Tab-separated table of C-alpha atoms and ligand atoms in Angstrom:
chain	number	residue	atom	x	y	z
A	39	UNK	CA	49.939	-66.060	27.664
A	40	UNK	CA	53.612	-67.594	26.424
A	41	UNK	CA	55.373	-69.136	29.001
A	42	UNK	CA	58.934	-70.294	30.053
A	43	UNK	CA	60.905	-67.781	28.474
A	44	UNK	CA	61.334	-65.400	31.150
A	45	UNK	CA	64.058	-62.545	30.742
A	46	UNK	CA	66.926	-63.169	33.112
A	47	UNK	CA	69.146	-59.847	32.372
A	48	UNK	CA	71.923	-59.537	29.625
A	49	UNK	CA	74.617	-61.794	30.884
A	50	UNK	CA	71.845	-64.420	30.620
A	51	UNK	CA	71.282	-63.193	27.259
A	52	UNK	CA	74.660	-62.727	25.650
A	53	UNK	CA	76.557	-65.420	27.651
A	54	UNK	CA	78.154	-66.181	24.356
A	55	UNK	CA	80.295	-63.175	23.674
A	56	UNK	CA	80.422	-62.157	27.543
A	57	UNK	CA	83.530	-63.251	30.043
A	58	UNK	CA	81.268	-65.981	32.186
A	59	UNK	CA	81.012	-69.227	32.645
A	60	UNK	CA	78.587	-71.277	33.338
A	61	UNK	CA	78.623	-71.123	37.708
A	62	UNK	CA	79.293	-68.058	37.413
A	63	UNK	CA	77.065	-66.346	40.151
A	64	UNK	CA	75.008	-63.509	37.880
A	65	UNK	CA	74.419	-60.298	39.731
A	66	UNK	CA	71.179	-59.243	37.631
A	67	UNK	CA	67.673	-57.179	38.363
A	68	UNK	CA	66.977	-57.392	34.165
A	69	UNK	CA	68.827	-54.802	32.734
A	70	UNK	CA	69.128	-54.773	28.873
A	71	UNK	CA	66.152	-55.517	26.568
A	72	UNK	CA	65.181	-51.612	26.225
A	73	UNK	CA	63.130	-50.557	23.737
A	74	UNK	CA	64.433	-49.037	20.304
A	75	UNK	CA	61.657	-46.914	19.098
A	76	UNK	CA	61.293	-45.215	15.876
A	77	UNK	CA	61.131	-41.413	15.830
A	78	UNK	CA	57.695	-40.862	14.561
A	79	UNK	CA	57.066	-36.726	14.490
A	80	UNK	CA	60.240	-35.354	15.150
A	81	UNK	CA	61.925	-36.794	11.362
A	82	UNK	CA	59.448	-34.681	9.686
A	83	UNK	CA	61.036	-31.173	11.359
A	84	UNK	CA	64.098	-31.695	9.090
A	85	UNK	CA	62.006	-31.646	5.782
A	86	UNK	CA	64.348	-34.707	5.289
A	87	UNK	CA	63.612	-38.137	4.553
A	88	UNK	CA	65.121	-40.648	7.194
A	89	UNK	CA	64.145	-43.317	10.048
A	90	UNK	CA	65.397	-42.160	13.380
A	91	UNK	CA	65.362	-44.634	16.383
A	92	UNK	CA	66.455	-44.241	19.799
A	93	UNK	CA	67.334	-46.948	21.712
A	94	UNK	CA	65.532	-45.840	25.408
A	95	UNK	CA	68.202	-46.801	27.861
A	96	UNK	CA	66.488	-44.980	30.623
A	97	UNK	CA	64.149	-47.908	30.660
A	98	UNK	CA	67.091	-49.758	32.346
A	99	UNK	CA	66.686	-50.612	36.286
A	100	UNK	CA	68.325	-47.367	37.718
A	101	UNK	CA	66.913	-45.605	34.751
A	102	UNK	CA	70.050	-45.610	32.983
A	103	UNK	CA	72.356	-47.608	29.960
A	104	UNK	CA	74.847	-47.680	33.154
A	105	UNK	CA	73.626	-50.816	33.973
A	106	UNK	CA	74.573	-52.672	31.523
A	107	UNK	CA	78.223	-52.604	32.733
A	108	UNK	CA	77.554	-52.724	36.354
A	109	UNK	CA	75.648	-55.913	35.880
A	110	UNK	CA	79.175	-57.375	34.676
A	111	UNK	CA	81.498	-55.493	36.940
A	112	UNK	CA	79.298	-56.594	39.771
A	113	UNK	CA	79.373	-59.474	38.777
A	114	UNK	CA	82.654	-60.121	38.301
A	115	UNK	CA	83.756	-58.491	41.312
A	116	UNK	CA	81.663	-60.611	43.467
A	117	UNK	CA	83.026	-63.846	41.348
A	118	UNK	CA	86.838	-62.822	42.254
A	119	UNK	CA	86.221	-62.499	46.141
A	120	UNK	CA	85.785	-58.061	46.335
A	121	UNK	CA	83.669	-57.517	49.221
A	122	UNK	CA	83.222	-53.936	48.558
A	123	UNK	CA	82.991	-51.709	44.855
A	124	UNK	CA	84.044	-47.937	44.397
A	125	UNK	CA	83.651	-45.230	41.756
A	126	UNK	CA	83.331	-41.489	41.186
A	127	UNK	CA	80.191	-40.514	39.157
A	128	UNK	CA	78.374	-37.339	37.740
A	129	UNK	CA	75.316	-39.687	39.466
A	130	UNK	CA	74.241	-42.377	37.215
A	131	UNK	CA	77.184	-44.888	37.728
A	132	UNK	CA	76.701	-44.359	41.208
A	133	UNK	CA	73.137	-44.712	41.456
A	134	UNK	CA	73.878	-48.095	39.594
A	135	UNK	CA	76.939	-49.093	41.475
A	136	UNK	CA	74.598	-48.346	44.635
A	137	UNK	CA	71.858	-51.110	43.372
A	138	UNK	CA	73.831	-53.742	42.198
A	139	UNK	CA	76.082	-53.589	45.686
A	140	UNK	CA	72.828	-53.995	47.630
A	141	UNK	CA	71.849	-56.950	45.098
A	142	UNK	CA	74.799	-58.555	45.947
A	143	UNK	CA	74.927	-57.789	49.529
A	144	UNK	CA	78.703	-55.944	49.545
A	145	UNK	CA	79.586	-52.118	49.783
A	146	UNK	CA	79.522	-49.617	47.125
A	147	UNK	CA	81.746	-46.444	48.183
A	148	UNK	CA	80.751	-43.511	45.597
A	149	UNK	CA	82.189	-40.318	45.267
A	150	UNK	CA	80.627	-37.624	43.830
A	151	UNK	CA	80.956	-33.696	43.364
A	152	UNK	CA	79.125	-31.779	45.592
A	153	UNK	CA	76.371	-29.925	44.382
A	154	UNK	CA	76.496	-30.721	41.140
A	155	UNK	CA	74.221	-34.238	40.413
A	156	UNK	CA	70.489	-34.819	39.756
A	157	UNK	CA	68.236	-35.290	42.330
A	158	UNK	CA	67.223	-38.537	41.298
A	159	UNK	CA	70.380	-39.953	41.204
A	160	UNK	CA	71.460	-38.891	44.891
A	161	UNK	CA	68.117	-40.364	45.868
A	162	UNK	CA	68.695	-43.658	44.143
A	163	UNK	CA	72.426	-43.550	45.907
A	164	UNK	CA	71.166	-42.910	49.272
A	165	UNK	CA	68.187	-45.307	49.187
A	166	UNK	CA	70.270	-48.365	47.785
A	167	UNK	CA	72.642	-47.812	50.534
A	168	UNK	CA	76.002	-46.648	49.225
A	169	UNK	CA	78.744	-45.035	51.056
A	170	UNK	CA	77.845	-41.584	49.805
A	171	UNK	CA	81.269	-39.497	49.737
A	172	UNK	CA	80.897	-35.505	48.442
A	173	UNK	CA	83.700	-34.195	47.216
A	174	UNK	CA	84.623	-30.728	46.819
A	175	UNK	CA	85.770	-30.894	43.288
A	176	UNK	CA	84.298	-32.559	40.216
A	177	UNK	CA	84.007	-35.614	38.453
A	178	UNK	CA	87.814	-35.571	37.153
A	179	UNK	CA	88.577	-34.934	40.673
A	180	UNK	CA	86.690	-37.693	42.070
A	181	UNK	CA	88.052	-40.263	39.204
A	182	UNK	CA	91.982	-39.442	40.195
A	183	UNK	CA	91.076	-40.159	43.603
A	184	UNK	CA	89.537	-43.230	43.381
A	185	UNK	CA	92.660	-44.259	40.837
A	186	UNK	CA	94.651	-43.657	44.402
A	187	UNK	CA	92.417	-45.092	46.820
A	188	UNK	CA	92.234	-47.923	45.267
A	189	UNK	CA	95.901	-49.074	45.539
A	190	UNK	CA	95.461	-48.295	49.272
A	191	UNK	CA	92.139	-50.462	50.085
A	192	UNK	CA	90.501	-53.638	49.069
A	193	UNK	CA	87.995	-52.053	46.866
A	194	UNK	CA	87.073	-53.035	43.244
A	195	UNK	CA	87.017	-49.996	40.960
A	196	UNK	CA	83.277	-49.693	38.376
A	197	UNK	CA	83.892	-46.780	36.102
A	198	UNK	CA	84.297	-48.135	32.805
A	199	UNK	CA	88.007	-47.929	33.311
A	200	UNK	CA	86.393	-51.664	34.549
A	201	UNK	CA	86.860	-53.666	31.274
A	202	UNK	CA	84.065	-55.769	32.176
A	203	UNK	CA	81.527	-52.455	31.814
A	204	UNK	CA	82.466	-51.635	28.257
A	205	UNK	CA	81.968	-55.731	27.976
A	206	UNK	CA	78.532	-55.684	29.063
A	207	UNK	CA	77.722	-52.096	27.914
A	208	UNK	CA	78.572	-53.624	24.357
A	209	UNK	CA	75.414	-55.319	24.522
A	210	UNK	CA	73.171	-52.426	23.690
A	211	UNK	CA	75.149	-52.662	19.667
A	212	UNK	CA	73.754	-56.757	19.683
A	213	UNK	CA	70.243	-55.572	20.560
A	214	UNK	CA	69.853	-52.489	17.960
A	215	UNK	CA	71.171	-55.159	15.573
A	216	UNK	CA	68.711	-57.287	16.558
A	217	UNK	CA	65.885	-55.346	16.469
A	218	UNK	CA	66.229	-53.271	13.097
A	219	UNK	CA	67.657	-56.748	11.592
A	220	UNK	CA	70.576	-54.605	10.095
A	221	UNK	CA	73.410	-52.232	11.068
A	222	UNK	CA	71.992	-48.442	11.397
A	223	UNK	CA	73.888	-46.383	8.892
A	224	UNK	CA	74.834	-44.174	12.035
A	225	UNK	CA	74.752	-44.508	15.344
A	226	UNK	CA	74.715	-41.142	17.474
A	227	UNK	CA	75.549	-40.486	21.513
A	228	UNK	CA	76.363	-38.400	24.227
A	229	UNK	CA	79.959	-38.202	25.307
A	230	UNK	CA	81.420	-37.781	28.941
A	231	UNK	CA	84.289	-40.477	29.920
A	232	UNK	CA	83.689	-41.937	26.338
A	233	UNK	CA	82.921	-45.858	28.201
A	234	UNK	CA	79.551	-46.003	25.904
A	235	UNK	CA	81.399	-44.990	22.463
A	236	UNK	CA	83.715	-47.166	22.918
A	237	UNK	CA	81.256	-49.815	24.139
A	238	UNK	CA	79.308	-49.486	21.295
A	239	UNK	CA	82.430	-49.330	18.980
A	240	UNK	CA	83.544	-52.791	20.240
A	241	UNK	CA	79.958	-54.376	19.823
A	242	UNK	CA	79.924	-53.775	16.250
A	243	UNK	CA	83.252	-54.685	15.519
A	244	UNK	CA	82.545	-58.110	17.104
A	245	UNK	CA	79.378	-58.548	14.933
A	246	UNK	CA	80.956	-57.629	11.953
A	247	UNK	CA	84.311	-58.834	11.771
A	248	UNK	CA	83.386	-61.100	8.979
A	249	UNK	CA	80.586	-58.921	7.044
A	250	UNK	CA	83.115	-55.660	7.679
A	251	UNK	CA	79.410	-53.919	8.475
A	252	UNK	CA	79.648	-51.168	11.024
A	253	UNK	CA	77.523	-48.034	11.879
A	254	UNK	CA	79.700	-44.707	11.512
A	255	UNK	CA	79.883	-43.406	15.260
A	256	UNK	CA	79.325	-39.855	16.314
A	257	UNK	CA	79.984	-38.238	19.596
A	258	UNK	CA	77.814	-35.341	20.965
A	259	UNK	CA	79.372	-33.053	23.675
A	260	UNK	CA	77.736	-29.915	25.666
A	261	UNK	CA	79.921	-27.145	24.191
A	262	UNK	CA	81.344	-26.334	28.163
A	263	UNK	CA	82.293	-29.891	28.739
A	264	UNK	CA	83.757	-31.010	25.241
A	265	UNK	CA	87.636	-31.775	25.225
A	266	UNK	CA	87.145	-34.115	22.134
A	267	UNK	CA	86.436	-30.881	19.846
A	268	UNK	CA	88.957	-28.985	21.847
A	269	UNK	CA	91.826	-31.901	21.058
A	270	UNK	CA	92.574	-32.079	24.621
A	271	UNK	CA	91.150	-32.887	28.280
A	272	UNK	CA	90.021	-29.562	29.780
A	273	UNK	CA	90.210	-28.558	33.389
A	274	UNK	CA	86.458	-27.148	34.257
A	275	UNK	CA	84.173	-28.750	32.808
A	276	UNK	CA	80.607	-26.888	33.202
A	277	UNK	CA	77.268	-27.516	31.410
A	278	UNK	CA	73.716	-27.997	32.940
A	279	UNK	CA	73.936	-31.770	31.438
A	280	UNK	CA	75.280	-32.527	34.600
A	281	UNK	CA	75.827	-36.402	33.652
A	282	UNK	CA	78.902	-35.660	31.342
A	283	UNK	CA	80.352	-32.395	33.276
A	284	UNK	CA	83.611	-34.699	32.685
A	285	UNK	CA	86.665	-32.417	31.366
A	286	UNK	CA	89.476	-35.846	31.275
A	287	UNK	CA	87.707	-38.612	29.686
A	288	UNK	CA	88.811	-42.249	30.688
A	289	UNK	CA	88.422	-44.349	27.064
A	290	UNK	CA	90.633	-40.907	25.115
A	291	UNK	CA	92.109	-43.365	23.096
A	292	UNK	CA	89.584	-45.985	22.310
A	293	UNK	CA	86.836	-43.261	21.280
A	294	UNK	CA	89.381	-41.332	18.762
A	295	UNK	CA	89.885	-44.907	17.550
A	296	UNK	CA	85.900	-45.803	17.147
A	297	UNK	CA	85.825	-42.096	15.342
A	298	UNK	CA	88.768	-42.630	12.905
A	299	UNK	CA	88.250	-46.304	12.321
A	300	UNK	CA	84.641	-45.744	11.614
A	301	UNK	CA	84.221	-42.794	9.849
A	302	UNK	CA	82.771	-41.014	12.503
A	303	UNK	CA	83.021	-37.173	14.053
A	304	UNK	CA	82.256	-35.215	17.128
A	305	UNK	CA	80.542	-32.342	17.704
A	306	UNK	CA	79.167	-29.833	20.463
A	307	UNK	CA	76.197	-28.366	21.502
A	308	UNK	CA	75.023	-25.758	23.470
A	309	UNK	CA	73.085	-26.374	26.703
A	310	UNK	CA	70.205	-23.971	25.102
A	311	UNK	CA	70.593	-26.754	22.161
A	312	UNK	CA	70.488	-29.763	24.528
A	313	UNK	CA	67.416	-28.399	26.269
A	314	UNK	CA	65.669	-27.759	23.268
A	315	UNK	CA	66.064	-31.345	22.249
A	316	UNK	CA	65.234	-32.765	25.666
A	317	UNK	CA	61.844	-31.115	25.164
A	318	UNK	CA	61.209	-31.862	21.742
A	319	UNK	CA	61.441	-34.999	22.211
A	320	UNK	CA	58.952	-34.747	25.421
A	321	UNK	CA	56.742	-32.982	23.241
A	322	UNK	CA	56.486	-34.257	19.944
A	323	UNK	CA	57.333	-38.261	20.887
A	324	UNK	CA	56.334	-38.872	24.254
A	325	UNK	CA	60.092	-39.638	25.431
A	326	UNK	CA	61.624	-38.161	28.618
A	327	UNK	CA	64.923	-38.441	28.652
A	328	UNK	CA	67.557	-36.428	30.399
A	329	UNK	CA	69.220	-33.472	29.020
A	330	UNK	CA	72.551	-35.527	28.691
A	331	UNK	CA	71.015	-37.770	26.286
A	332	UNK	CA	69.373	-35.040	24.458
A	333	UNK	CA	72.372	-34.088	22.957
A	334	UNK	CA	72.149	-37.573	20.515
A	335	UNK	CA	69.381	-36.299	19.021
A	336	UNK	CA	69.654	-32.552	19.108
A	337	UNK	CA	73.052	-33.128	17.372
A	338	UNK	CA	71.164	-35.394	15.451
A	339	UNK	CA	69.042	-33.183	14.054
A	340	UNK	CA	71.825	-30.668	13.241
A	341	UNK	CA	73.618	-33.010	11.153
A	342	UNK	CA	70.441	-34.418	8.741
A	343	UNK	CA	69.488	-30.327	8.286
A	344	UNK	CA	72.761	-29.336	6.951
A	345	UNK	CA	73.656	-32.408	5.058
A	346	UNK	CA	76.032	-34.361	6.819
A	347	UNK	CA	74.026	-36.843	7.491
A	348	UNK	CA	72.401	-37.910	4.060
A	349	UNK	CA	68.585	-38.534	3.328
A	350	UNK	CA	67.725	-42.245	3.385
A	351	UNK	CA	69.818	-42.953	6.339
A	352	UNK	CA	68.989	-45.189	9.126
A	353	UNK	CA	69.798	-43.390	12.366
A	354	UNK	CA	69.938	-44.880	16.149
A	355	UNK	CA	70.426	-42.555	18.703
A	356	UNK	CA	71.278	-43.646	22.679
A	357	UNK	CA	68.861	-42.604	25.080
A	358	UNK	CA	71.033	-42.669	27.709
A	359	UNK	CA	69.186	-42.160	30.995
A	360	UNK	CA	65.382	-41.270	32.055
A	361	UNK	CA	64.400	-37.528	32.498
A	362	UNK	CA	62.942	-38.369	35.967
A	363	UNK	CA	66.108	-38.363	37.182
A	364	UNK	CA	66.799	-34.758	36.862
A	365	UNK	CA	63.432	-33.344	37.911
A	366	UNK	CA	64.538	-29.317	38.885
A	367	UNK	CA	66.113	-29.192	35.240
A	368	UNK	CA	62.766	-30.214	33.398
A	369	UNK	CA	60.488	-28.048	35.808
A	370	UNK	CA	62.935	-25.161	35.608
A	371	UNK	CA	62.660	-25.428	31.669
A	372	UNK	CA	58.545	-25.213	31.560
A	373	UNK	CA	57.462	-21.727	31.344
A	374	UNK	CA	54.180	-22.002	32.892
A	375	UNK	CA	54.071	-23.531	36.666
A	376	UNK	CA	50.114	-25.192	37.005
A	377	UNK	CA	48.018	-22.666	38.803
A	378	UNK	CA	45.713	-23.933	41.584
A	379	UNK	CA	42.044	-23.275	40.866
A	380	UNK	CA	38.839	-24.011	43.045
A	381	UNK	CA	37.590	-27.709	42.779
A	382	UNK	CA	34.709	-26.550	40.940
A	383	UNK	CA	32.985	-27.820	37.592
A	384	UNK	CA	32.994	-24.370	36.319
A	385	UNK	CA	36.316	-23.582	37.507
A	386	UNK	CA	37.902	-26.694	35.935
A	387	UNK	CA	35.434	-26.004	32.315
A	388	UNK	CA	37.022	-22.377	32.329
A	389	UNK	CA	40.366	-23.741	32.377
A	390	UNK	CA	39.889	-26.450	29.838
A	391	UNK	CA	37.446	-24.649	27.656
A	392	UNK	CA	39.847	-22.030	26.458
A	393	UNK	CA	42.892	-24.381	25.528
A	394	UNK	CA	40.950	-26.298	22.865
B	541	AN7	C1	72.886	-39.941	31.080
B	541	AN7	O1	77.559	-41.500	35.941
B	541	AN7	O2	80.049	-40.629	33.756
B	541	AN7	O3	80.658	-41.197	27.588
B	541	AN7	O4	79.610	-40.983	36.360
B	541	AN7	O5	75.018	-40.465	32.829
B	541	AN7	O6	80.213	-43.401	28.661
B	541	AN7	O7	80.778	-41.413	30.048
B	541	AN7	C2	77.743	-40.659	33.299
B	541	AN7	C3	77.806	-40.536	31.952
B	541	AN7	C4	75.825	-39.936	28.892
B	541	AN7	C5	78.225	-40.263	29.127
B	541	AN7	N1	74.570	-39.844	29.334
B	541	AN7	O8	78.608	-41.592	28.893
B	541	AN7	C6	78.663	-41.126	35.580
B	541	AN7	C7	78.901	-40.791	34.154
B	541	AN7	C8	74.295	-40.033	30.645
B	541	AN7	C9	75.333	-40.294	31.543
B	541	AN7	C10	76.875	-40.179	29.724
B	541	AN7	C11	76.661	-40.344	31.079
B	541	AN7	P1	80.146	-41.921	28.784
């Protein structure tokens, strides 16, 4: 068994092009490093010939590419003195704000709106110990507020209005190069607050400044919850992808720049659409993801069947959290709830025997 090079997380990692130095305390539990896997049943669905890969972010430590910033954020935050972090989240940001506080041993305030997140994530927020705050609005809501409390308390702000998430969320473009040993010809994801776009966006640009290389970026939004095809932020935001139920996205700017500058488009999807792919690809690959990060590939999908995107491409799309985390969607999506039968041999050979 190889020896001595054990993964340390993806400051470790990508020290070079990341904003620490060498003392720099590193608030880690091994985030990065997910696996980019090719698409092995779903491609042939489209009757079109091209390699899709998604890179599984849910594979992260909290289950989602969130991480990846929070690692530096945390980090950083700890390294300037902040004895305490804050955010507002649709529940992933939270749950990760929640673990890396407890890592670090300071306080992670997190607001989010009531009602209206996964199970998982509250359950990841309440074991790790946050300050759990429920507000009666939603996530735009939440975000203004923490904008305000922040000039009133000592409290380090982690949405990726934090430059130092969109520095360490960057990270997942240096692995996908890494791993395919090439720029994808595309690179599809979800869009809430637009932090990962733009994330991603930056990452390539850094890689290829010389080479001029770069993926053309696309943007997926649930059709209730998509201000980027409507031109402008919306006020209710509603879709059953309850991760990017965000109406006022915080990187506006730098994702219509990683759009225009890259050759890029968004587009919407229904949450019958979003579903669908969330169970393809539980079906037909073996990947649960949650209905959020569906969209990448059920957009996806769209795009190679009428044309848009051309045969012989080389897609990557971001897998952006794990579909444990939203267990009452997934259940409330399968048709058929497992009967209980007598703990019999012939019981169990009646129930097998006629599904073969
Ligand atoms: C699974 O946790 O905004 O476009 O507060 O959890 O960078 O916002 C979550 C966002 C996609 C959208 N997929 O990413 C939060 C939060 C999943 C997510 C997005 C989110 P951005």
């Amino acid at each position: 068994m190889a020896t001595g090079n054990r993964y340390l997380g993806l400051i470790d990692k990508f020290r070079a092009v990341l904003p620490v130095s060498d003392s720099t305390r590193l608030i880690s539990i091994g985030e990065g490093n997910t696996p980019l896997i090719k698409l092995e049943n779903i491609p042939a669905l489209t009757g079109k010939n091209v390699d899709i890969y998604v890179k599984y972010e849910g594979l992260n430590p909290t289950g989602s590419f969130k991480d990846r910033g929070m690692t530096m954020a945390v980090t950083k935050a700890v390294e300037e003195g902040s004895k305490a972090i804050i955010c507002a989240s649709t529940g992933n940001t939270s749950a990760s704000a929640a673990a890396y506080a407890a890592r670090a041993g300071i306080k992670a305030f997190v607001l989010i709106p009531e009602g209206k997140i996964a199970l998982g994530k509250l359950a990841q927020a309440m074991m790790h110990g946050a300050e759990i705050i429920q507000i009666k609005g939603n996530f735009d809501h939440g975000m203004q507020l923490v904008k305000d409390v922040a000039e009133h308390a000592p409290v380090t702000i982690v949405n990726s209005i934090n430059p130092y998430r969109i520095q360490g969320q960057k990270t997942a473009a240096y692995e996908i190069v890494e791993a395919l040993g090439k720029v994808p010809d595309y690179h599809c994801l979800p869009v809430g607050n637009a932090g990962n776009i733009t994330a991603h966006w930056l990452g390539y640009t850094e890689m290829g400044k010389i080479s001029g290389d770069h993926p053309i970026m696309v943007g997926y939004q649930a059709a209730g919850a998509a201000p980027f095809l409507k031109g402008e932020m919306i006020d209710d935001p509603e879709t059953v992808a309850t991760a990017i139920r965000i109406g006022r996205p915080q990187s506006w700017d730098q994702a219509w720049a990683a759009q225009k500058e890259s050759g890029g488009w968004f587009d919407l999807l229904s949450d019958e659409e979003i579903l669908a792919a969330q169970k393809l690809l539980s079906e037909k690959e073996g990947i649960f993801c949650e209905p959020a990060s569906a969209a990448s590939v059920g957009g996806v999908l769209r795009d190679i069947k009428n044309g848009k995107i051309p045969e012989g491409s080389t897609i990557v799309c971001t897998l952006t959290g794990h579909g444990l985390k939203d267990p009452d969607t997934a259940i409330s999506q399968c048709a058929v709830n497992p009967q209980a039968i007598d703990a019999s041999l012939d019981a169990v050979k009646a129930a097998i025997l006629d599904k073969l």
